[in-house]
Coordinates of C-alpha atoms and ligand atoms in Angstrom, one line a residue:
M1 CA 229.3 -56.1 193.6
A2 CA 227.1 -56.9 190.7
D3 CA 228.7 -57.6 187.3
Q4 CA 228.8 -54.7 184.9
L5 CA 226.6 -54.8 181.9
L6 CA 227.9 -52.5 179.2
V7 CA 225.4 -50.3 177.4
F8 CA 226.1 -49.7 173.7
D9 CA 223.8 -47.1 172.3
T10 CA 223.1 -47.1 168.6
T11 CA 220.4 -44.4 168.4
L12 CA 222.7 -42.3 166.1
R13 CA 223.4 -45.2 163.7
D14 CA 220.8 -48.0 163.7
G15 CA 218.2 -45.5 165.1
E16 CA 218.9 -43.2 162.3
Q17 CA 218.4 -46.0 159.8
S18 CA 214.6 -45.9 160.5
P19 CA 212.9 -44.2 157.5
G20 CA 212.7 -40.4 158.1
A21 CA 214.7 -40.4 161.3
S22 CA 217.8 -38.7 159.8
M23 CA 219.5 -36.2 162.0
T24 CA 221.8 -33.3 161.3
C25 CA 225.3 -33.2 162.7
E26 CA 224.4 -30.7 165.3
E27 CA 221.4 -32.8 166.4
K28 CA 223.7 -35.9 166.7
V29 CA 226.1 -34.1 168.9
R30 CA 223.2 -32.9 171.1
I31 CA 222.0 -36.5 171.5
A32 CA 225.5 -37.8 172.0
R33 CA 225.9 -35.3 174.9
A34 CA 222.6 -36.6 176.4
L35 CA 223.9 -40.2 176.1
E36 CA 227.1 -39.2 177.8
R37 CA 225.2 -37.6 180.6
L38 CA 223.3 -40.9 180.9
R39 CA 226.8 -42.6 181.2
V40 CA 226.3 -44.9 178.2
D41 CA 229.5 -46.9 177.8
V42 CA 229.7 -46.9 174.0
I43 CA 228.0 -44.4 171.6
E44 CA 227.8 -45.7 168.1
A45 CA 227.9 -42.4 166.3
G46 CA 227.3 -43.5 162.7
F47 CA 228.6 -45.2 159.6
P48 CA 231.4 -42.9 158.4
I49 CA 231.7 -44.1 154.8
A50 CA 228.0 -43.6 154.2
S51 CA 228.4 -40.0 153.1
P52 CA 230.6 -36.9 153.9
D53 CA 227.8 -35.8 156.3
D54 CA 228.0 -39.1 158.2
F55 CA 231.7 -38.8 158.4
K56 CA 231.5 -35.3 159.7
A57 CA 229.0 -36.3 162.4
V58 CA 231.0 -39.2 163.7
K59 CA 234.1 -36.9 163.9
A60 CA 232.0 -34.1 165.6
V61 CA 230.8 -36.6 168.2
A62 CA 234.3 -38.0 168.7
E63 CA 235.5 -34.4 169.4
A64 CA 232.6 -33.6 171.8
I65 CA 232.5 -36.7 173.9
T66 CA 235.0 -37.5 176.7
D67 CA 233.4 -40.0 179.1
S68 CA 231.8 -42.6 176.7
R69 CA 233.6 -44.5 174.0
V70 CA 232.7 -43.4 170.5
C71 CA 232.2 -46.1 167.9
G72 CA 232.1 -46.0 164.1
L73 CA 230.6 -48.8 162.0
A74 CA 232.5 -50.3 159.0
R75 CA 231.7 -53.2 156.7
A76 CA 234.5 -55.8 156.6
L77 CA 236.2 -53.7 154.0
T78 CA 239.5 -51.8 154.3
K79 CA 238.0 -48.6 152.7
D80 CA 235.2 -48.6 155.4
I81 CA 237.7 -49.3 158.2
D82 CA 240.0 -46.5 157.0
R83 CA 237.1 -44.0 157.0
A84 CA 236.0 -45.1 160.4
A85 CA 239.5 -44.8 161.8
E86 CA 239.9 -41.3 160.3
A87 CA 236.5 -40.1 161.8
L88 CA 237.4 -41.5 165.2
K89 CA 240.9 -39.9 165.4
P90 CA 239.8 -37.1 167.8
A91 CA 238.1 -39.6 170.2
R92 CA 239.5 -40.0 173.6
A93 CA 238.5 -43.7 173.4
G94 CA 237.4 -44.9 170.0
R95 CA 236.0 -48.2 168.8
I96 CA 235.8 -49.7 165.3
H97 CA 232.8 -51.9 164.8
T98 CA 233.2 -54.1 161.8
F99 CA 230.6 -56.6 160.5
I100 CA 229.8 -59.2 157.9
A101 CA 226.7 -61.4 157.4
T102 CA 227.0 -65.0 158.5
S103 CA 223.6 -66.6 157.8
P104 CA 223.3 -68.9 154.8
I105 CA 220.7 -66.7 153.1
H106 CA 222.7 -63.5 153.5
M107 CA 226.0 -65.1 152.4
R108 CA 224.4 -66.7 149.4
E109 CA 221.9 -64.0 148.2
K110 CA 223.4 -60.7 149.5
L111 CA 227.1 -61.2 149.7
R112 CA 227.4 -64.0 147.1
M113 CA 230.3 -65.3 149.1
S114 CA 231.2 -68.8 150.4
P115 CA 231.3 -69.3 154.2
E116 CA 235.1 -69.7 153.9
A117 CA 235.4 -66.4 152.1
V118 CA 233.2 -64.7 154.8
L119 CA 235.4 -66.1 157.6
E120 CA 238.6 -65.0 155.9
G121 CA 237.1 -61.5 155.2
A122 CA 236.0 -61.2 158.9
V123 CA 239.5 -62.1 160.2
K124 CA 241.2 -59.8 157.8
A125 CA 238.9 -56.9 158.7
V126 CA 239.5 -57.4 162.5
R127 CA 243.3 -57.6 162.0
Y128 CA 243.2 -54.5 159.8
A129 CA 241.1 -52.6 162.3
R130 CA 243.4 -53.5 165.1
Q131 CA 246.2 -51.5 163.5
F132 CA 244.2 -48.4 164.4
T133 CA 242.8 -49.3 167.9
D134 CA 242.8 -52.0 170.5
D135 CA 239.1 -51.7 170.8
V136 CA 237.6 -53.6 167.9
E137 CA 234.1 -55.1 167.8
F138 CA 233.0 -57.8 165.4
S139 CA 229.4 -58.5 164.5
A140 CA 228.1 -61.6 162.7
E141 CA 225.1 -60.0 160.9
D142 CA 222.0 -62.2 161.0
A143 CA 223.6 -64.4 163.7
G144 CA 220.1 -65.3 164.8
R145 CA 219.6 -67.3 161.6
S146 CA 223.2 -68.5 161.2
D147 CA 224.5 -72.0 161.5
P148 CA 225.7 -72.5 165.1
D149 CA 228.8 -74.4 164.1
F150 CA 229.8 -71.7 161.7
L151 CA 229.1 -69.0 164.2
C152 CA 231.4 -70.8 166.7
R153 CA 234.2 -71.0 164.1
I154 CA 234.0 -67.4 163.1
M155 CA 233.8 -66.1 166.6
E156 CA 236.8 -68.1 167.6
A157 CA 238.7 -66.8 164.6
V158 CA 237.9 -63.1 165.1
I159 CA 238.7 -63.3 168.8
A160 CA 242.1 -64.8 167.9
A161 CA 242.5 -61.9 165.4
G162 CA 242.0 -59.3 168.1
A163 CA 238.2 -58.6 168.5
R164 CA 237.6 -57.6 172.1
T165 CA 233.8 -57.6 171.7
V166 CA 231.9 -60.1 169.7
N167 CA 228.3 -59.2 168.8
V168 CA 225.5 -61.6 168.1
P169 CA 222.8 -59.6 166.2
D170 CA 219.3 -60.8 165.7
T171 CA 219.2 -58.6 162.6
V172 CA 215.7 -59.5 161.4
G173 CA 214.1 -60.0 164.8
Y174 CA 213.4 -63.7 164.3
S175 CA 214.7 -65.1 167.5
V176 CA 212.6 -66.0 170.6
P177 CA 214.0 -65.6 174.2
A178 CA 214.6 -69.2 175.3
Q179 CA 216.4 -70.1 172.0
F180 CA 218.4 -66.8 171.8
G181 CA 219.5 -67.2 175.4
E182 CA 220.7 -70.8 174.6
L183 CA 222.6 -69.5 171.5
I184 CA 224.6 -67.2 173.8
A185 CA 225.2 -69.9 176.3
M186 CA 226.3 -72.3 173.5
L187 CA 228.7 -69.8 172.1
R188 CA 230.3 -69.0 175.5
N189 CA 230.7 -72.7 176.2
R190 CA 231.9 -73.9 172.8
V191 CA 234.2 -71.1 171.6
P192 CA 237.6 -72.0 173.1
N193 CA 238.8 -68.4 173.5
A194 CA 235.4 -67.0 174.6
D195 CA 236.9 -65.7 177.8
Q196 CA 239.0 -63.2 175.8
A197 CA 236.0 -61.2 174.6
I198 CA 232.9 -59.7 175.8
F199 CA 229.7 -61.2 174.3
S200 CA 227.3 -58.6 173.1
V201 CA 223.8 -58.8 171.6
H202 CA 221.9 -56.6 169.2
C203 CA 218.2 -57.4 168.9
H204 CA 215.6 -56.1 166.5
N205 CA 212.0 -55.9 167.4
D206 CA 210.1 -57.4 164.5
L207 CA 208.2 -59.8 166.8
G208 CA 208.1 -57.4 169.7
L209 CA 210.8 -59.5 171.4
A210 CA 213.9 -57.3 171.2
V211 CA 214.1 -56.5 174.9
A212 CA 213.1 -60.0 176.0
N213 CA 215.7 -61.6 173.7
S214 CA 218.4 -59.2 175.0
L215 CA 217.5 -60.0 178.6
A216 CA 217.6 -63.7 177.9
A217 CA 221.1 -63.2 176.5
V218 CA 222.1 -61.3 179.6
S219 CA 220.9 -64.2 181.8
H220 CA 223.2 -66.4 179.8
G221 CA 226.3 -64.2 180.1
A222 CA 226.1 -61.5 177.5
R223 CA 227.7 -58.5 179.0
Q224 CA 227.0 -55.8 176.4
V225 CA 223.6 -54.9 175.1
E226 CA 223.1 -52.8 172.0
C227 CA 220.1 -50.7 172.2
T228 CA 218.5 -47.3 171.3
I229 CA 216.6 -44.6 173.1
N230 CA 212.8 -45.2 172.8
G231 CA 213.6 -48.4 170.8
L232 CA 214.2 -46.4 167.7
G233 CA 215.6 -48.3 164.8
E234 CA 215.0 -50.0 161.4
R235 CA 211.5 -51.4 160.8
A236 CA 210.0 -52.2 164.3
G237 CA 213.1 -50.8 165.9
N238 CA 215.9 -52.0 168.2
A239 CA 215.8 -53.1 171.9
A240 CA 214.9 -50.0 174.0
L241 CA 217.7 -48.8 176.2
E242 CA 215.4 -47.6 179.0
E243 CA 213.6 -50.9 179.3
I244 CA 216.8 -53.0 179.5
V245 CA 218.4 -50.7 182.0
M246 CA 215.4 -50.6 184.3
A247 CA 214.8 -54.3 184.0
V248 CA 218.3 -55.2 185.2
R249 CA 218.3 -52.5 187.8
T250 CA 214.8 -53.4 189.2
R251 CA 215.4 -57.2 189.0
Q252 CA 219.0 -57.5 190.1
D253 CA 217.9 -60.6 192.0
V254 CA 217.4 -62.2 188.7
F255 CA 220.1 -60.8 186.4
G256 CA 222.9 -60.3 188.9
C257 CA 224.4 -57.4 186.9
D258 CA 223.8 -53.7 186.6
T259 CA 224.7 -50.9 184.2
R260 CA 226.3 -47.6 185.1
I261 CA 223.4 -45.6 183.6
E262 CA 222.3 -42.5 185.5
T263 CA 218.6 -43.3 185.3
P264 CA 217.2 -39.9 186.3
Y265 CA 218.3 -38.6 182.9
I266 CA 216.3 -41.2 181.0
V267 CA 213.1 -39.2 180.4
A268 CA 215.0 -36.2 179.2
A269 CA 217.0 -38.3 176.7
S270 CA 213.8 -39.9 175.5
R271 CA 212.2 -36.5 174.9
L272 CA 215.2 -35.2 173.2
V273 CA 215.3 -38.1 170.7
S274 CA 211.6 -37.8 170.1
T275 CA 211.7 -34.1 169.5
I276 CA 214.7 -34.4 167.1
T277 CA 213.4 -37.3 165.1
G278 CA 209.7 -36.5 165.3
F279 CA 209.0 -40.1 166.4
A280 CA 206.5 -39.7 169.2
V281 CA 206.6 -42.0 172.2
Q282 CA 203.3 -43.9 172.6
P283 CA 201.6 -43.0 176.0
N284 CA 201.7 -46.6 177.2
K285 CA 205.3 -47.2 176.4
A286 CA 207.2 -48.7 179.4
I287 CA 209.4 -46.2 181.4
V288 CA 209.1 -43.2 179.1
G289 CA 205.5 -43.2 178.0
A290 CA 203.3 -40.4 179.5
N291 CA 201.1 -43.1 181.2
A292 CA 204.0 -45.2 182.5
F293 CA 203.6 -44.0 186.0
A294 CA 200.1 -42.6 185.9
H295 CA 197.5 -44.3 188.1
E296 CA 193.9 -43.7 186.9
A297 CA 191.7 -46.4 188.4
G298 CA 190.6 -45.2 191.8
I299 CA 191.5 -48.5 193.4
H300 CA 195.1 -48.2 192.2
Q301 CA 195.4 -44.6 193.3
D302 CA 194.1 -45.5 196.8
G303 CA 196.7 -48.2 197.1
V304 CA 199.5 -46.0 195.9
I305 CA 198.6 -43.2 198.4
K306 CA 198.6 -45.8 201.3
N307 CA 201.9 -47.3 200.2
R308 CA 203.3 -46.7 196.7
E309 CA 204.8 -50.1 196.5
T310 CA 201.4 -51.7 196.3
Y311 CA 201.3 -50.9 192.6
E312 CA 204.7 -49.3 191.8
I313 CA 207.8 -51.3 191.1
M314 CA 209.9 -48.3 190.2
R315 CA 209.8 -44.7 191.3
A316 CA 208.9 -42.2 188.6
E317 CA 211.7 -39.8 189.9
D318 CA 214.3 -42.6 189.4
V319 CA 213.8 -42.3 185.7
G320 CA 213.5 -38.5 185.6
W321 CA 209.7 -38.0 185.5
T322 CA 209.6 -35.5 188.4
A323 CA 212.8 -33.6 187.7
N324 CA 212.3 -29.9 188.2
R325 CA 211.5 -28.9 184.6
M326 CA 210.0 -25.4 184.9
V327 CA 213.1 -23.5 184.0
L328 CA 212.7 -20.1 182.4
G329 CA 210.1 -17.4 181.9
K330 CA 209.6 -14.0 180.4
H331 CA 212.0 -12.2 182.8
S332 CA 214.9 -14.7 182.5
G333 CA 218.0 -13.0 181.1
R334 CA 220.5 -14.1 178.6
N335 CA 222.8 -15.6 181.2
A336 CA 220.1 -17.8 182.7
F337 CA 219.2 -18.8 179.2
R338 CA 222.8 -19.7 178.3
A339 CA 223.3 -21.6 181.6
R340 CA 220.2 -23.7 181.2
L341 CA 221.1 -24.6 177.6
A342 CA 224.5 -25.7 178.9
E343 CA 222.8 -27.9 181.6
I344 CA 220.8 -29.7 178.9
G345 CA 223.9 -30.2 176.8
V346 CA 223.4 -27.5 174.2
T347 CA 226.4 -25.2 173.3
L348 CA 225.7 -22.7 170.6
K349 CA 228.6 -22.1 168.2
D350 CA 229.1 -18.4 168.9
D351 CA 227.6 -15.3 170.4
A352 CA 225.7 -14.5 167.3
A353 CA 223.9 -17.9 167.5
L354 CA 223.2 -17.3 171.2
N355 CA 221.7 -13.9 170.4
Q356 CA 219.5 -15.4 167.7
A357 CA 218.3 -18.2 170.0
F358 CA 217.7 -15.7 172.8
E359 CA 215.5 -13.6 170.4
R360 CA 213.5 -16.7 169.6
F361 CA 213.3 -17.5 173.3
K362 CA 211.9 -14.0 174.1
D363 CA 209.3 -14.3 171.3
L364 CA 208.2 -17.6 172.7
A365 CA 208.1 -16.3 176.3
D366 CA 205.8 -13.6 175.1
K367 CA 203.3 -16.2 174.0
K368 CA 204.0 -18.8 176.7
H369 CA 204.2 -18.4 180.4
E370 CA 206.6 -21.0 181.4
I371 CA 209.4 -22.3 179.3
F372 CA 210.5 -26.0 179.8
D373 CA 213.5 -27.9 178.7
E374 CA 211.5 -29.4 175.9
D375 CA 210.7 -26.0 174.6
L376 CA 214.3 -25.1 174.6
Q377 CA 215.3 -28.2 172.7
A378 CA 212.6 -27.5 170.1
L379 CA 213.7 -23.9 169.9
V380 CA 217.3 -24.9 169.3
S381 CA 216.4 -27.5 166.7
E382 CA 214.4 -24.8 164.8
G383 CA 217.4 -22.4 164.9
V384 CA 219.5 -24.9 162.9
P385 CA 217.7 -25.1 159.6
E386 CA 218.6 -27.6 156.9
A387 CA 222.0 -26.8 155.4
V388 CA 220.2 -26.1 152.1
E389 CA 217.0 -24.2 152.5
S390 CA 215.4 -24.4 149.0
V391 CA 212.1 -23.2 150.1
K392 CA 211.5 -20.7 152.9
L393 CA 208.4 -19.3 154.6
V394 CA 207.8 -15.6 154.5
A395 CA 204.3 -15.3 155.8
L396 CA 201.2 -17.4 156.3
E397 CA 197.6 -16.4 157.0
T398 CA 194.8 -18.9 157.5
A399 CA 191.1 -18.7 158.3
S400 CA 188.7 -21.3 159.4
G401 CA 185.6 -21.5 161.5
T402 CA 181.9 -22.3 161.4
G403 CA 180.4 -21.3 158.1
T404 CA 183.8 -20.4 156.6
K405 CA 185.6 -22.3 153.9
P406 CA 189.0 -22.8 155.4
H407 CA 191.7 -21.1 153.3
A408 CA 195.3 -20.1 153.4
D409 CA 197.4 -17.3 151.9
I410 CA 201.1 -18.0 151.8
R411 CA 204.2 -16.3 150.7
L412 CA 207.3 -18.4 150.1
V413 CA 210.8 -17.9 148.8
W414 CA 211.4 -20.6 146.2
G415 CA 214.0 -20.8 143.4
G416 CA 215.4 -17.5 144.7
K417 CA 212.1 -15.5 144.2
E418 CA 209.2 -14.7 146.3
H419 CA 205.9 -16.4 145.4
A420 CA 202.4 -16.0 146.8
A421 CA 199.6 -18.6 146.7
H422 CA 196.0 -19.0 147.9
A423 CA 194.3 -22.3 148.5
E424 CA 191.2 -23.7 150.1
G425 CA 191.2 -27.0 152.1
G426 CA 189.3 -29.3 154.4
G427 CA 190.8 -27.3 157.3
P428 CA 193.5 -24.6 157.8
V429 CA 196.4 -27.2 157.8
D430 CA 195.2 -28.8 154.6
A431 CA 194.8 -25.4 153.0
A432 CA 198.3 -24.4 154.1
F433 CA 199.8 -27.6 152.6
R434 CA 197.9 -27.1 149.4
A435 CA 199.1 -23.5 149.1
I436 CA 202.7 -24.6 149.6
E437 CA 202.2 -27.3 146.9
G438 CA 200.6 -24.6 144.7
V439 CA 204.1 -23.0 144.6
V440 CA 206.6 -25.9 144.7
A441 CA 204.6 -28.7 143.1
S442 CA 206.9 -31.3 144.7
G443 CA 204.8 -34.4 143.8
A444 CA 205.5 -35.7 147.3
V445 CA 202.8 -37.8 149.0
L446 CA 201.9 -37.0 152.6
Q447 CA 202.4 -40.3 154.6
L448 CA 202.0 -39.1 158.1
Y449 CA 200.9 -36.0 159.9
A450 CA 201.1 -35.9 163.7
V451 CA 200.7 -33.2 166.3
N452 CA 202.0 -33.5 169.8
A453 CA 201.9 -30.9 172.6
I454 CA 205.5 -30.4 173.8
T455 CA 204.5 -29.6 177.3
S456 CA 201.1 -29.3 179.1
G457 CA 198.8 -26.3 179.1
T458 CA 196.7 -24.7 176.4
D459 CA 199.6 -22.3 175.7
A460 CA 201.9 -25.3 175.0
Q461 CA 203.9 -25.4 171.7
G462 CA 202.5 -27.9 169.2
E463 CA 205.2 -30.1 167.7
V464 CA 204.3 -31.3 164.3
T465 CA 205.8 -34.2 162.3
V466 CA 205.2 -34.5 158.6
R467 CA 206.4 -37.5 156.7
L468 CA 206.7 -37.1 152.9
E469 CA 207.4 -39.8 150.3
R470 CA 208.7 -39.3 146.8
Q471 CA 210.0 -42.0 144.5
G472 CA 210.5 -44.4 147.4
R473 CA 212.4 -41.9 149.5
I474 CA 210.9 -41.0 152.9
V475 CA 211.7 -37.9 154.9
N476 CA 210.4 -36.5 158.2
G477 CA 210.0 -32.8 158.8
H478 CA 209.4 -31.1 162.1
G479 CA 208.1 -27.8 163.2
A480 CA 207.1 -26.3 166.6
D481 CA 205.0 -23.3 167.4
T482 CA 202.3 -22.2 169.8
D483 CA 200.2 -21.9 166.7
I484 CA 199.8 -25.4 165.3
V485 CA 198.9 -24.3 161.8
L486 CA 202.1 -22.4 161.6
A487 CA 204.0 -25.4 163.2
S488 CA 202.4 -27.6 160.5
A489 CA 203.6 -25.3 157.7
K490 CA 207.1 -25.2 159.2
A491 CA 207.1 -29.0 159.4
Y492 CA 206.0 -29.4 155.8
L493 CA 208.6 -27.0 154.5
N494 CA 211.3 -28.7 156.6
A495 CA 210.4 -32.1 155.0
L496 CA 210.5 -30.5 151.5
N497 CA 213.9 -29.0 152.2
K498 CA 215.2 -32.5 153.1
L499 CA 213.6 -34.0 150.1
F500 CA 215.2 -31.5 147.7
V501 CA 218.7 -32.6 148.8
P502 CA 219.7 -35.7 146.8
D503 CA 220.4 -38.7 148.9
T504 CA 223.7 -40.2 148.2
R505 CA 224.2 -42.2 151.4
T506 CA 225.4 -45.8 151.4
H507 CA 223.3 -48.1 153.6
P508 CA 225.5 -50.4 155.6
Q509 CA 223.4 -53.5 155.2
L510 CA 222.5 -53.4 151.5
Ligands
KIV1 O1 221.1 -55.5 162.8 C1 222.3 -55.7 162.6 O2 222.8 -56.8 162.3 C2 223.2 -54.5 162.6 C3 224.7 -54.8 162.4 C4 225.3 -53.8 161.5 C5 225.3 -54.9 163.8 O3 222.7 -53.4 162.7
ZN2 ZN1 220.7 -53.5 163.6

């Protein structure tokens, strides 16, 4: 039997650290359920000390998940570890992941600590975390740029202190595959107690090498990979779960190991993460991009029809592309609606929430013939507004067309009162955004506007992402509707509501 490669998913923690990708507690639980259905081994649910909301989300994931381990991140500080242990209390199997930077530049410039003090801090943190659980992971942040001898010393010391997983992050995405693979081989050979821990890797994609580096490490004995759905993550992202999983599954002849991932659920998980975060998947993205299994050139199509293996190394259905997705329609009843939500991992908190969601479903089914899982996910996301809705849409009317100056008339509740505004713009979306700003005057700068059709067909819902920036803070807003102007206004208001809530979160790596 092939060796097991453990999959540690950090979409909810490192993925959420990408600017604008913040998720609500309910959204995190929904993604965690999708990860559990995939059979991810470890779900890193967040950084509990970051804020009360982060703590609540890690706790909620710990309560909801039974098959995967649930992990909380903590700097090598007792207050962080206490908070992580508290959040993980309800977990059936919990892991504390503690870390400290080990590269000369991080120790000198960021931590202002000597290597000896860092080593001592790491050992203390691991020992302290072991009081709460047997499952403690230690990460040497910026290991890719750390001194190899120092890395060997610290890994030996933390394993002796009780770390059962030791992680080698390429925090800034500086490594290249041959060298990174050798680093793992060197550590496994030189650390005297290496056999008492699982070696893990955590690669960032700044040079586009995160997956290649992770796989090089696997070839040299790493048996845990840290990754995210769609490669979401800080800056250029983390290694993409779907790419690593399919590489080791397709090329077992090379890697000699496999994961326990249920690959037919990959596409659904990818869509869920992209719907919730508003980070669209590029069409040519491996495994989960819309073109990943599409054959356009006639010559390829001909080959595939004769024998699919001429041009296909994986089957689209093995990653979930051809799953039966048409689920509900106008005549579907409440029970069918509830059952399908349960199948895609959504449980609404009570009957009132179910009734409200069912009303929205009926409205949508009036406008749209077939309702797909993606429509249901968008519908549920919309039903859970920001905790504080400072500004709310009452009504929007727009007009555009040949020979007409596009304009919008909007009514909003803002500051507890209803306001009306009229604006003209380059198009109806521009006019709607100007009308909103005419009321709220947020001073935010529009950094990104993207529309994506959730499903196919001209009656598909448009899913809009709006990214706003104000005083260095970036937020993403989302909106979905069969009318894309309305979806755009919803997305803009969603972003504003996020922006109006002060950000008091602590970033783990600052
Ligand atoms: O990139 C990194 O080093 C991290 C650590 C906290 C594991 O995310
Ligand atoms: Zn990271």
